[in-house]
Short mmCIF file of C-alpha atoms and ligand atoms in Angstrom, two decimals:
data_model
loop_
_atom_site.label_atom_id
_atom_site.label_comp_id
_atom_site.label_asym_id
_atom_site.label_seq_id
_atom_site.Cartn_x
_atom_site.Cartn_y
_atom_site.Cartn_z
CA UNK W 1 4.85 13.16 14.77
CA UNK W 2 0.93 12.90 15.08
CA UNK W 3 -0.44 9.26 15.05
CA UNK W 4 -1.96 8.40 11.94
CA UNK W 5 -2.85 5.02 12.34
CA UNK W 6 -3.08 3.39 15.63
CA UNK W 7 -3.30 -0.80 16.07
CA UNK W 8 -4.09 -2.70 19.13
CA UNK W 9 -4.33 -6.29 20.08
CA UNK W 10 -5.37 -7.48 16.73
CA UNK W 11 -5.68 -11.27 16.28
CA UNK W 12 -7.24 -13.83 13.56
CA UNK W 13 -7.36 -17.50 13.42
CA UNK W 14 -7.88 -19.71 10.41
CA UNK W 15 -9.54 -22.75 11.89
CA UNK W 16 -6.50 -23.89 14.18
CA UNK W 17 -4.12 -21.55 12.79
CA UNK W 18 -3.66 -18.41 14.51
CA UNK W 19 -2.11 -16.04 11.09
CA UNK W 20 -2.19 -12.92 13.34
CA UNK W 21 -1.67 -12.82 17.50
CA UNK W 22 -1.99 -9.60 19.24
CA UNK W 23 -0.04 -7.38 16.80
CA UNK W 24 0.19 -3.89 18.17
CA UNK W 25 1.75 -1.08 16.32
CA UNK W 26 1.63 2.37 15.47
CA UNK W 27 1.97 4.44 12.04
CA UNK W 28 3.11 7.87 12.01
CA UNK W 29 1.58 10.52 9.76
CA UNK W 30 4.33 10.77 6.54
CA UNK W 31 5.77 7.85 7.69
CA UNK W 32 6.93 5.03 5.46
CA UNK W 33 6.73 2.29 7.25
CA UNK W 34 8.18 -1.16 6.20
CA UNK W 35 5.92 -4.88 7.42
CA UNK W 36 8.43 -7.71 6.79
CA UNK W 37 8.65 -11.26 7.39
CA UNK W 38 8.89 -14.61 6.20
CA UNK W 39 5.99 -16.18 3.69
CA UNK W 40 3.13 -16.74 5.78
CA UNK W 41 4.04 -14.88 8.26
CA UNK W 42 0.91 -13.00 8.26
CA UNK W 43 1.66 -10.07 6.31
CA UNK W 44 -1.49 -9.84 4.47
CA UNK W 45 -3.90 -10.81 7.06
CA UNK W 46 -2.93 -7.95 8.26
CA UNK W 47 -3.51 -5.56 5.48
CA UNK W 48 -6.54 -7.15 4.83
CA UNK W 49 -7.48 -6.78 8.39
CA UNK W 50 -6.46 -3.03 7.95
CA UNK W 51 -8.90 -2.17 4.77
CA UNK W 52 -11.92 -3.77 6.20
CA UNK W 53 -11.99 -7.46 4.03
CA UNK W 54 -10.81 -9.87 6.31
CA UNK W 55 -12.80 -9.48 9.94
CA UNK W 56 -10.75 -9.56 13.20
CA UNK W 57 -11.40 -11.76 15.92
CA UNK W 58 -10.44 -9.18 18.06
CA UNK W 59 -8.01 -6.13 18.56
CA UNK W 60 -8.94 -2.14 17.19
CA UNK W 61 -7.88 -0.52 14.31
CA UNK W 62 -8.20 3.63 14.59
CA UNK W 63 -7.12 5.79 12.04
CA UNK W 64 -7.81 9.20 12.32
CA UNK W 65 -9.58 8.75 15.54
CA UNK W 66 -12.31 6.45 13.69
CA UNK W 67 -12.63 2.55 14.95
CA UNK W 68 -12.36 0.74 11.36
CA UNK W 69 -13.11 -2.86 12.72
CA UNK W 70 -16.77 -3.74 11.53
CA UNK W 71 -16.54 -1.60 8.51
CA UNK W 72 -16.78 -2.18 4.59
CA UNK W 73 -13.66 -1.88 2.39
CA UNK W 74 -15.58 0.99 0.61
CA UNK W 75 -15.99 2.47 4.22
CA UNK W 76 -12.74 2.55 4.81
CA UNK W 77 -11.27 3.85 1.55
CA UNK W 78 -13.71 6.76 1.89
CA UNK W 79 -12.30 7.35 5.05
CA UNK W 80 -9.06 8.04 3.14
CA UNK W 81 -7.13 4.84 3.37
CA UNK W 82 -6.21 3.65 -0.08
CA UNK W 83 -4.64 0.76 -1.32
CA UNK W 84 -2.90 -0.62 -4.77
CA UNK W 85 -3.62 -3.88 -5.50
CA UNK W 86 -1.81 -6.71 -6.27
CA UNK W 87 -3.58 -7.61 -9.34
CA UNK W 88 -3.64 -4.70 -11.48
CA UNK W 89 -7.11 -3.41 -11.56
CA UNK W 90 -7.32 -0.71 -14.55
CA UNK W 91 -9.62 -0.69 -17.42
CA UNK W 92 -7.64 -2.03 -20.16
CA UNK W 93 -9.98 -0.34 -22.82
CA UNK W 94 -9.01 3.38 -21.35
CA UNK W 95 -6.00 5.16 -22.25
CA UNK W 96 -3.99 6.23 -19.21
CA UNK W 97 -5.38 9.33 -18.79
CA UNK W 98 -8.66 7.90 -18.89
CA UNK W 99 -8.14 5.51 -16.34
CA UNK W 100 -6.92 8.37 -13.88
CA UNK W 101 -10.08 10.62 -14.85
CA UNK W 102 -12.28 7.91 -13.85
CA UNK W 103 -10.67 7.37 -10.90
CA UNK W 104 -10.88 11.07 -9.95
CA UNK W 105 -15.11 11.10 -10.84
CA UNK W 106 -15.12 8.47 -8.92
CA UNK W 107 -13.82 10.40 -5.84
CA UNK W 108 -14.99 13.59 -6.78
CA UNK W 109 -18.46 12.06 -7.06
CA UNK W 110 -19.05 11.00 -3.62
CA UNK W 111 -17.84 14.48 -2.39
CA UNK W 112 -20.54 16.12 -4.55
CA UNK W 113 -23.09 13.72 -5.42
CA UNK W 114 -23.97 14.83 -9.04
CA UNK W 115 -21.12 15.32 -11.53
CA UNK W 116 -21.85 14.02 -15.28
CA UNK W 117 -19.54 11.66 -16.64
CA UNK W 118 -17.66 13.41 -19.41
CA UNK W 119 -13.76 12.25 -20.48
CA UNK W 120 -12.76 16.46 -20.29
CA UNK W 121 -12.76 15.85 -16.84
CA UNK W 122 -10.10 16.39 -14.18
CA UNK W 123 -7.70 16.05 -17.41
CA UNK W 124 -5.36 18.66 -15.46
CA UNK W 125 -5.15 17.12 -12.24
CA UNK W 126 -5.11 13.68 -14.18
CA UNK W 127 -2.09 14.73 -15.68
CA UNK W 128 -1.11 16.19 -12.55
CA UNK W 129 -1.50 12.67 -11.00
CA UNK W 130 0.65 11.07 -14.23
CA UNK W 131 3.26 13.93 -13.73
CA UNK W 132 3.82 12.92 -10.29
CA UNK W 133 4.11 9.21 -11.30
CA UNK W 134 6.26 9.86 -14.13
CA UNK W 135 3.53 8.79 -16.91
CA UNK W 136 3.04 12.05 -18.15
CA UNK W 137 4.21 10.74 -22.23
CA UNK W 138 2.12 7.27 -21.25
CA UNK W 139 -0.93 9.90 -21.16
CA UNK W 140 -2.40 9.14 -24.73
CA UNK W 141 -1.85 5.26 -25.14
CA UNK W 142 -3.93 2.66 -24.05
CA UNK W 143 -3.64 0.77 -20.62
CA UNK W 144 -3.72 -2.48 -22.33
CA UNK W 145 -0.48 -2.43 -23.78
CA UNK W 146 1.47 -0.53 -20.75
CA UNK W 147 4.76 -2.41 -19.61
CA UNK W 148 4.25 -3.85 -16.04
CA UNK W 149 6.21 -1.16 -14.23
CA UNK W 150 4.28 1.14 -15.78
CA UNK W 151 1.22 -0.70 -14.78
CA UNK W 152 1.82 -0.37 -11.17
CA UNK W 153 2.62 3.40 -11.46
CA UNK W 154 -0.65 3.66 -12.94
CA UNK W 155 -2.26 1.61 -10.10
CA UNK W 156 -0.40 4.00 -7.60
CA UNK W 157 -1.84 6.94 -9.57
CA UNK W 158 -5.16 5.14 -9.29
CA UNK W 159 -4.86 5.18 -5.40
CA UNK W 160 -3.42 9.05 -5.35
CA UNK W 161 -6.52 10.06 -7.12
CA UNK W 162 -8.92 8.98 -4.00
CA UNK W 163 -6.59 11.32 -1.99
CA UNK W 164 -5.88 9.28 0.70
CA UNK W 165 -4.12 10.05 3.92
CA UNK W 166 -2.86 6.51 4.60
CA UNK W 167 -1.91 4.03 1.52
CA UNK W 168 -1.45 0.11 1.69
CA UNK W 169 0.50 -1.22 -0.60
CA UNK W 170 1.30 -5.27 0.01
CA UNK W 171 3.70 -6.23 -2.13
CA UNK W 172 3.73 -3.47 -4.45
CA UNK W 173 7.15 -4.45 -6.49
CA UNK W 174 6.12 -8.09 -6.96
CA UNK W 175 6.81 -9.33 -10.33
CA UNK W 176 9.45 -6.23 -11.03
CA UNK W 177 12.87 -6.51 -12.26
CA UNK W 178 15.37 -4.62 -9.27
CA UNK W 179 16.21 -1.72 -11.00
CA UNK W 180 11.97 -1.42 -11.30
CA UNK W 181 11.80 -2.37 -7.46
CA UNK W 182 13.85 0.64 -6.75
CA UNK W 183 12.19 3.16 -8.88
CA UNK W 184 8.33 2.56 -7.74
CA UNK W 185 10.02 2.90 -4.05
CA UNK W 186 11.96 5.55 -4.68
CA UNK W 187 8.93 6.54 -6.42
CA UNK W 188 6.72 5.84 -2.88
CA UNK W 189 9.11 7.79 -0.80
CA UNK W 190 8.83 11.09 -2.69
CA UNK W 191 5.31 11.07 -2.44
CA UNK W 192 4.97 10.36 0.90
CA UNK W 193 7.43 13.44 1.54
CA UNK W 194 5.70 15.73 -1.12
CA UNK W 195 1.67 14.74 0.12
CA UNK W 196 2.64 14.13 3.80
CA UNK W 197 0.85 10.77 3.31
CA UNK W 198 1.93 7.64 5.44
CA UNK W 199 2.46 4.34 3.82
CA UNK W 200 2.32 0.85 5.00
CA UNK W 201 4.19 -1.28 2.50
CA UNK W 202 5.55 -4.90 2.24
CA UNK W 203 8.63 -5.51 0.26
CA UNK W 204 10.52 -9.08 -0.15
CA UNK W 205 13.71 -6.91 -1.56
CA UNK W 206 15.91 -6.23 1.76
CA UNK W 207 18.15 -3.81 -0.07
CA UNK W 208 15.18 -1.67 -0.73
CA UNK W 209 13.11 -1.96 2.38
CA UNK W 210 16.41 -0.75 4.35
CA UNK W 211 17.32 2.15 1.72
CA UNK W 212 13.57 3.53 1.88
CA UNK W 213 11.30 2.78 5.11
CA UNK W 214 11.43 4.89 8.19
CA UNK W 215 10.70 2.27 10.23
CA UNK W 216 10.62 -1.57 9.97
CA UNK W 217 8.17 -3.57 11.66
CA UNK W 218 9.21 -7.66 11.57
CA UNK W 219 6.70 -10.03 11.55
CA UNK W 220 7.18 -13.79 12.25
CA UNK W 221 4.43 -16.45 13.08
CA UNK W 222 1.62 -13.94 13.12
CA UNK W 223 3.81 -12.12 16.11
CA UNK W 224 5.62 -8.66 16.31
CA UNK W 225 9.00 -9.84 16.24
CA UNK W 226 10.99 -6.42 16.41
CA UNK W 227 10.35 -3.00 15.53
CA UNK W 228 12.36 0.13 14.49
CA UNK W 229 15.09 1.91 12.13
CA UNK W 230 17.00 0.00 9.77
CA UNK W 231 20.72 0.12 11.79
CA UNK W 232 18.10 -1.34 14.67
CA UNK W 233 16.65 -4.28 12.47
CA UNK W 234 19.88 -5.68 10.96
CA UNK W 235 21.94 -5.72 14.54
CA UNK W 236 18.08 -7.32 16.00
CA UNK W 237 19.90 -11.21 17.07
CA UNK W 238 16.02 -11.95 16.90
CA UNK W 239 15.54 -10.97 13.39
CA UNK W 240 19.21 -12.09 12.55
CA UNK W 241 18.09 -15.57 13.73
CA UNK W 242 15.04 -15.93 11.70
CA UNK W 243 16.96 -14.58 8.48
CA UNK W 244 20.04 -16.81 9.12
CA UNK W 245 17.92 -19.79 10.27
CA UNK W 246 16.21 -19.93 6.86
CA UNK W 247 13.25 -18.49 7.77
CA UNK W 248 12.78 -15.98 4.96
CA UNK W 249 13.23 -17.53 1.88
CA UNK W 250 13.12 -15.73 -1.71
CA UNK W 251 12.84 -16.99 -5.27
CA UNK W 252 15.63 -16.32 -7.60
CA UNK W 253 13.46 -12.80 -8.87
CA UNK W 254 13.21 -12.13 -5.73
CA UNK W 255 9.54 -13.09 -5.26
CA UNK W 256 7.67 -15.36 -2.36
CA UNK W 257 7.26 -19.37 -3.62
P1 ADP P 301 2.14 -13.40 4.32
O1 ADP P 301 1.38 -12.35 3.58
O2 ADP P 301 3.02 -12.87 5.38
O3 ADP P 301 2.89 -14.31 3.40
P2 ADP P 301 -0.50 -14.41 4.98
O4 ADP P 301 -1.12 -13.37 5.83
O5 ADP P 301 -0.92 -14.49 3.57
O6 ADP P 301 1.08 -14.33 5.09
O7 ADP P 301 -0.78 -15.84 5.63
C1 ADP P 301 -0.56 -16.10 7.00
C2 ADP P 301 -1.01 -17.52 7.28
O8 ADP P 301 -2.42 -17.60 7.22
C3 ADP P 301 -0.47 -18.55 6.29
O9 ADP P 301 -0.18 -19.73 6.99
C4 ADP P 301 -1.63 -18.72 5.34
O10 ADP P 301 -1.61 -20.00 4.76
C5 ADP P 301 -2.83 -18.54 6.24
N1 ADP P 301 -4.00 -17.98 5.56
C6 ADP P 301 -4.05 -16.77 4.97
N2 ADP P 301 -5.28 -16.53 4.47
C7 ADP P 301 -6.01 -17.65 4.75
C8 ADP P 301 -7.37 -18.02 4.50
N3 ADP P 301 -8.23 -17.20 3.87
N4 ADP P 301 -7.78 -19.23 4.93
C9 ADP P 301 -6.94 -20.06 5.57
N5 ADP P 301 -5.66 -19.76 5.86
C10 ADP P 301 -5.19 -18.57 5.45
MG1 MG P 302 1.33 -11.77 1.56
#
């Protein structure tokens, strides 16, 4: 499988604390690929790292043979890496529909400079984009009063709509009951089989990490602890040991804290 994302020696220090130390991996293209590890572990440095807020102190980050250390988030999203966010960030005055039209101006716009903004829109491959995220009946009703798991379809929708060839999602099932977990993952996989996309995801819910990612990358103290498949993870006496010894800990729904 061709490379699609491609890290190297990447490091960053809070003050004394060193959240990230020369993490190396690679991402495949259509590969779902699983970052786990205790709270604090450095999970999110690292995404952040990845989309182009947080700054490395050194290390490279090529995707699609373009060095993405030193540029904007924007930069990097038009590049084609997208992201969902952890806060839900819709327009709660839109319906659905609307939200996903915007979303697809937005892109659209920046391939072709001048397109008026008009709500007719993209409405086909906005419901193309609800289709695929199982929203097509949401289409009509306003964002505002979505349920959560519906929320974060939306988001995901959101993020299909910039097209992107590589999406971060950190923590994309936080706050979702398990059945919920399993659907937006489930969800995740089929789109990264049907669009070829790869994803780089963090999940707290073991059951569903192991059932969905390709690969598994393990992350403890800012370090790569193990890598690979999930038969490869679970018999890992390294990963065992940090799991066992308390080091991943989970609140009772299953989130961090
Ligand atoms: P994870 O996502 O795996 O839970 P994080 O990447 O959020 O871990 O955090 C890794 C470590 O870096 C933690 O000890 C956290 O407190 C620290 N950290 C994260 N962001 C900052 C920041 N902006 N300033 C200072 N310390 C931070
Ligand atoms: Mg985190």
């Amino acid at each position: 499988m061709e490379v699609a994302l491609e890290v190297q020696g990447l490091n960053k220090s809070f003050g004394a604390l060193q959240a990230v130390k020369d993490l190396s991996f690679q991402l495949k293209q259509g590969e779902l690929l699983a970052l786990i590890g205790p709270n604090g572990a450095g999970k999110s440095t690292c995404f952040n790292m990845l989309n182009g807020q947080l700054r490395p102190d050194s290390g490279s980050v090529v995707f699609a043979g373009r060095e993405l250390v030193g540029l904007k988030p924007r930069q990097v999203w038009r590049l084609g890496v997208g992201r969902t966010f952890q806060i839900t960030a819709t327009f709660s005055s839109m319906t659905v529909r609307e939200n996903i039209q915007m979303a697809l101006i937005s892109h659209h716009r920046r391939l072709y400079a001048f397109i008026p903004r008009a709500t007719h829109l993209y409405r086909d491959e906005a419901d193309e984009l609800l289709r695929r995220v199982g929203l097509e009946e949401q289409a009509e009703r306003s964002a505002a009063i979505l349920a959560y798991g519906d929320l974060k379809r939306l988001e995901l929708a959101i993020a299909l709509a910039n097209d992107p060839r590589l999406l971060l999602m950190d923590e994309p099932t936080a706050g979702m009951a398990p059945k919920e977990r399993e659907e937006l993952m489930q969800l995740a996989a089929n789109i990264v089989e049907t669009l070829g996309i790869s994803v780089l995801f963090t999940e707290h819910d073991m059951d569903v990490v192991f059932s969905h990612a390709h690969r598994i990358l393990v992350l403890n103290r800012g370090e790569l602890l193990a890598e690979g498949n999930d038969a490869e993870i679970r018999a890992n006496p390294r990963v065992q040991e940090v799991y066992l010894g308390g080091g991943i800990t989970y609140g009772a729904d299953g989130s961090e804290n």
